[in-house]
Amino acid sequence: ILAKAASKGYSSVDEILKSARESKQDPFILILNELTDPQNLGSILRTVDGLGAHGVIIPKNRACGITPTVAKVSSGALEYVKVARVTNIARTIDELKKEGLWVIGADVDGKDYFEVDLTGPVALVVGGEDKGLGKLVKAKCDILVRIPLRGMITSLNAAVAASILGYDILRQRIGSHG
């Protein structure tokens, strides 16, 4: 007998913020701008669960949504991670800023991430595989951070970058609370 479980529905940005408030923690959200690879999205969802982050925001258009491949790659994390799908990432960033979040963009033009205070209420923005953040989204970020690379390749896989930066946010949060 083969049974296929129905995919979990999307959450709202408000539900993600509410879960942070209910846990009495500063919000910690990942925003994925135009990520198209389901392997990357699934890996990031698994990482987000490991980080204890409150949720992920993805765009409705020009991006991967929740698919069976994403669910499989997430290794069950999809059941625990809230994913909001929004029409306009730039407008969502403005709304998060009004809620008191600092918006941190992962970008080659940024400061080395380990030199930046990543504590407090944050939304980490990671761009798509080919394009990065995009001009408007990049301009909306409060600060840009980069992962210094010493080799010949100028960027990392989106899931790897999200993991490195996400775990530094967690490290700094743990360190700031004793």
mmCIF file of C-alpha atoms in Angstrom:
data_model
loop_
_atom_site.group_PDB
_atom_site.id
_atom_site.type_symbol
_atom_site.label_atom_id
_atom_site.label_comp_id
_atom_site.label_asym_id
_atom_site.label_seq_id
_atom_site.Cartn_x
_atom_site.Cartn_y
_atom_site.Cartn_z
ATOM 1 C CA ILE A 1 0.000 0.000 0.000
ATOM 2 C CA LEU A 2 1.389 3.368 -0.992
ATOM 3 C CA ALA A 3 0.123 6.495 0.706
ATOM 4 C CA LYS A 4 1.099 10.027 -0.139
ATOM 5 C CA ALA A 5 0.785 12.545 2.669
ATOM 6 C CA ALA A 6 -0.772 15.870 1.799
ATOM 7 C CA SER A 7 1.766 18.642 1.792
ATOM 8 C CA LYS A 8 1.619 21.020 4.691
ATOM 9 C CA GLY A 9 0.026 24.360 3.930
ATOM 10 C CA TYR A 10 1.750 27.701 3.999
ATOM 11 C CA SER A 11 1.737 29.961 7.055
ATOM 12 C CA SER A 12 1.446 33.741 7.126
ATOM 13 C CA VAL A 13 4.197 36.166 8.091
ATOM 14 C CA ASP A 14 2.015 37.115 11.076
ATOM 15 C CA GLU A 15 1.944 33.473 12.210
ATOM 16 C CA ILE A 16 5.742 33.338 12.049
ATOM 17 C CA LEU A 17 6.040 36.527 14.134
ATOM 18 C CA LYS A 18 3.414 35.219 16.571
ATOM 19 C CA SER A 19 5.394 32.016 17.136
ATOM 20 C CA ALA A 20 8.455 34.116 18.021
ATOM 21 C CA ARG A 21 6.415 36.208 20.478
ATOM 22 C CA GLU A 22 4.877 33.113 22.058
ATOM 23 C CA SER A 23 8.332 31.609 22.572
ATOM 24 C CA LYS A 24 9.449 34.909 24.153
ATOM 25 C CA GLN A 25 12.344 35.104 21.695
ATOM 26 C CA ASP A 26 13.519 37.773 19.296
ATOM 27 C CA PRO A 27 12.225 36.830 15.846
ATOM 28 C CA PHE A 28 14.709 34.958 13.649
ATOM 29 C CA ILE A 29 13.431 34.573 10.076
ATOM 30 C CA LEU A 30 15.037 33.557 6.794
ATOM 31 C CA ILE A 31 13.888 35.254 3.606
ATOM 32 C CA LEU A 32 14.749 33.416 0.407
ATOM 33 C CA ASN A 33 14.611 35.685 -2.633
ATOM 34 C CA GLU A 34 13.963 33.827 -5.893
ATOM 35 C CA LEU A 35 15.525 30.539 -4.840
ATOM 36 C CA THR A 36 14.601 28.076 -7.593
ATOM 37 C CA ASP A 37 16.318 24.815 -6.631
ATOM 38 C CA PRO A 38 14.141 22.451 -4.541
ATOM 39 C CA GLN A 39 17.294 20.787 -3.152
ATOM 40 C CA ASN A 40 18.440 24.154 -1.759
ATOM 41 C CA LEU A 41 15.017 24.942 -0.305
ATOM 42 C CA GLY A 42 14.745 21.524 1.343
ATOM 43 C CA SER A 43 18.251 21.830 2.812
ATOM 44 C CA ILE A 44 17.516 25.315 4.121
ATOM 45 C CA LEU A 45 14.287 24.124 5.778
ATOM 46 C CA ARG A 46 16.265 21.390 7.536
ATOM 47 C CA THR A 47 18.825 23.972 8.689
ATOM 48 C CA VAL A 48 16.093 26.386 9.832
ATOM 49 C CA ASP A 49 14.656 23.660 12.050
ATOM 50 C CA GLY A 50 18.120 22.957 13.475
ATOM 51 C CA LEU A 51 18.636 26.658 14.156
ATOM 52 C CA GLY A 52 15.331 26.966 15.977
ATOM 53 C CA ALA A 53 14.493 29.879 13.668
ATOM 54 C CA HIS A 54 10.852 30.919 13.571
ATOM 55 C CA GLY A 55 10.184 30.565 9.866
ATOM 56 C CA VAL A 56 11.019 31.083 6.225
ATOM 57 C CA ILE A 57 9.549 33.574 3.771
ATOM 58 C CA ILE A 58 9.578 32.828 0.052
ATOM 59 C CA PRO A 59 8.109 34.687 -2.937
ATOM 60 C CA LYS A 60 5.099 33.326 -4.827
ATOM 61 C CA ASN A 61 6.684 34.000 -8.213
ATOM 62 C CA ARG A 62 10.040 33.088 -9.788
ATOM 63 C CA ALA A 63 10.862 30.760 -6.903
ATOM 64 C CA CYS A 64 10.563 27.172 -5.800
ATOM 65 C CA GLY A 65 7.568 26.391 -3.614
ATOM 66 C CA ILE A 66 6.949 23.398 -1.391
ATOM 67 C CA THR A 67 7.154 20.302 -3.571
ATOM 68 C CA PRO A 68 7.553 16.577 -2.815
ATOM 69 C CA THR A 69 11.302 16.969 -3.525
ATOM 70 C CA VAL A 70 11.548 19.844 -1.038
ATOM 71 C CA ALA A 71 9.696 17.779 1.563
ATOM 72 C CA LYS A 72 12.002 14.790 1.003
ATOM 73 C CA VAL A 73 15.222 16.827 1.156
ATOM 74 C CA SER A 74 14.015 18.584 4.331
ATOM 75 C CA SER A 75 14.044 15.169 6.066
ATOM 76 C CA GLY A 76 10.866 15.945 7.993
ATOM 77 C CA ALA A 77 11.758 19.538 8.896
ATOM 78 C CA LEU A 78 8.896 20.799 6.734
ATOM 79 C CA GLU A 79 6.508 19.505 9.403
ATOM 80 C CA TYR A 80 8.026 21.879 11.969
ATOM 81 C CA VAL A 81 9.095 24.948 9.990
ATOM 82 C CA LYS A 82 6.585 27.669 9.144
ATOM 83 C CA VAL A 83 6.870 28.774 5.509
ATOM 84 C CA ALA A 84 5.121 31.938 4.336
ATOM 85 C CA ARG A 85 4.672 32.633 0.640
ATOM 86 C CA VAL A 86 4.334 36.329 -0.198
ATOM 87 C CA THR A 87 3.609 38.313 -3.344
ATOM 88 C CA ASN A 88 6.251 41.000 -2.792
ATOM 89 C CA ILE A 89 9.488 40.368 -0.866
ATOM 90 C CA ALA A 90 10.474 44.064 -0.811
ATOM 91 C CA ARG A 91 7.132 45.067 0.756
ATOM 92 C CA THR A 92 7.404 42.185 3.241
ATOM 93 C CA ILE A 93 10.852 43.461 4.255
ATOM 94 C CA ASP A 94 9.316 46.904 4.916
ATOM 95 C CA GLU A 95 6.624 45.276 7.076
ATOM 96 C CA LEU A 96 9.231 43.310 9.053
ATOM 97 C CA LYS A 97 11.206 46.514 9.665
ATOM 98 C CA LYS A 98 8.035 48.106 11.093
ATOM 99 C CA GLU A 99 7.878 45.121 13.464
ATOM 100 C CA GLY A 100 11.388 45.973 14.671
ATOM 101 C CA LEU A 101 13.420 43.408 12.741
ATOM 102 C CA TRP A 102 16.873 44.162 11.345
ATOM 103 C CA VAL A 103 17.130 42.914 7.776
ATOM 104 C CA ILE A 104 20.507 41.377 6.991
ATOM 105 C CA GLY A 105 21.297 40.545 3.371
ATOM 106 C CA ALA A 106 23.890 38.003 2.295
ATOM 107 C CA ASP A 107 25.843 39.731 -0.457
ATOM 108 C CA VAL A 108 29.402 39.891 -1.794
ATOM 109 C CA ASP A 109 29.397 43.682 -1.230
ATOM 110 C CA GLY A 110 28.800 43.289 2.514
ATOM 111 C CA LYS A 111 31.030 43.363 5.566
ATOM 112 C CA ASP A 112 32.559 40.095 6.778
ATOM 113 C CA TYR A 113 29.749 38.458 8.761
ATOM 114 C CA PHE A 114 31.871 37.806 11.845
ATOM 115 C CA GLU A 115 32.427 41.563 12.244
ATOM 116 C CA VAL A 116 28.689 42.306 12.467
ATOM 117 C CA ASP A 117 26.341 42.126 15.474
ATOM 118 C CA LEU A 118 23.680 39.667 14.351
ATOM 119 C CA THR A 119 21.764 39.521 17.641
ATOM 120 C CA GLY A 120 18.271 40.845 18.257
ATOM 121 C CA PRO A 121 15.243 40.472 15.995
ATOM 122 C CA VAL A 122 16.608 39.581 12.550
ATOM 123 C CA ALA A 123 15.567 38.510 9.105
ATOM 124 C CA LEU A 124 18.389 37.014 7.056
ATOM 125 C CA VAL A 125 17.922 37.406 3.297
ATOM 126 C CA VAL A 126 19.585 34.922 0.962
ATOM 127 C CA GLY A 127 19.333 35.423 -2.782
ATOM 128 C CA GLY A 128 18.684 33.041 -5.629
ATOM 129 C CA GLU A 129 21.272 30.718 -7.091
ATOM 130 C CA ASP A 130 22.138 32.813 -10.138
ATOM 131 C CA LYS A 131 21.100 36.364 -9.317
ATOM 132 C CA GLY A 132 21.820 36.904 -5.645
ATOM 133 C CA LEU A 133 19.589 39.314 -3.757
ATOM 134 C CA GLY A 134 18.361 41.479 -6.607
ATOM 135 C CA LYS A 135 18.716 45.252 -6.731
ATOM 136 C CA LEU A 136 15.537 46.306 -4.885
ATOM 137 C CA VAL A 137 15.795 43.665 -2.156
ATOM 138 C CA LYS A 138 19.475 44.491 -1.654
ATOM 139 C CA ALA A 139 18.599 48.185 -1.254
ATOM 140 C CA LYS A 140 15.947 47.330 1.368
ATOM 141 C CA CYS A 141 18.430 45.507 3.637
ATOM 142 C CA ASP A 142 19.665 47.344 6.731
ATOM 143 C CA ILE A 143 23.096 45.772 6.405
ATOM 144 C CA LEU A 144 24.850 43.449 3.990
ATOM 145 C CA VAL A 145 27.143 40.689 5.173
ATOM 146 C CA ARG A 146 29.415 38.401 3.227
ATOM 147 C CA ILE A 147 31.173 35.141 3.812
ATOM 148 C CA PRO A 148 34.830 35.760 2.947
ATOM 149 C CA LEU A 149 36.025 33.359 0.269
ATOM 150 C CA ARG A 150 39.701 32.643 -0.331
ATOM 151 C CA GLY A 151 39.466 30.441 -3.424
ATOM 152 C CA MET A 152 38.695 31.147 -7.048
ATOM 153 C CA ILE A 153 34.909 30.622 -6.816
ATOM 154 C CA THR A 154 33.137 33.862 -5.916
ATOM 155 C CA SER A 155 29.998 32.512 -4.237
ATOM 156 C CA LEU A 156 28.644 29.626 -2.207
ATOM 157 C CA ASN A 157 25.571 27.487 -2.696
ATOM 158 C CA ALA A 158 22.520 29.259 -1.212
ATOM 159 C CA ALA A 159 21.875 26.477 1.309
ATOM 160 C CA VAL A 160 25.501 26.521 2.465
ATOM 161 C CA ALA A 161 25.501 30.318 2.825
ATOM 162 C CA ALA A 162 22.209 30.214 4.764
ATOM 163 C CA SER A 163 23.706 27.588 7.092
ATOM 164 C CA ILE A 164 26.937 29.458 7.771
ATOM 165 C CA LEU A 165 25.200 32.769 8.430
ATOM 166 C CA GLY A 166 22.288 31.202 10.294
ATOM 167 C CA TYR A 167 24.559 29.347 12.673
ATOM 168 C CA ASP A 168 26.562 32.489 13.357
ATOM 169 C CA ILE A 169 23.324 34.257 14.273
ATOM 170 C CA LEU A 170 22.575 31.355 16.651
ATOM 171 C CA ARG A 171 26.121 31.468 18.072
ATOM 172 C CA GLN A 172 25.845 35.193 18.732
ATOM 173 C CA ARG A 173 22.395 34.792 20.315
ATOM 174 C CA ILE A 174 23.667 32.084 22.653
ATOM 175 C CA GLY A 175 26.715 34.197 23.515
ATOM 176 C CA SER A 176 24.655 37.316 24.250
ATOM 177 C CA HIS A 177 22.446 35.444 26.713
ATOM 178 C CA GLY A 178 25.257 34.027 28.822
#
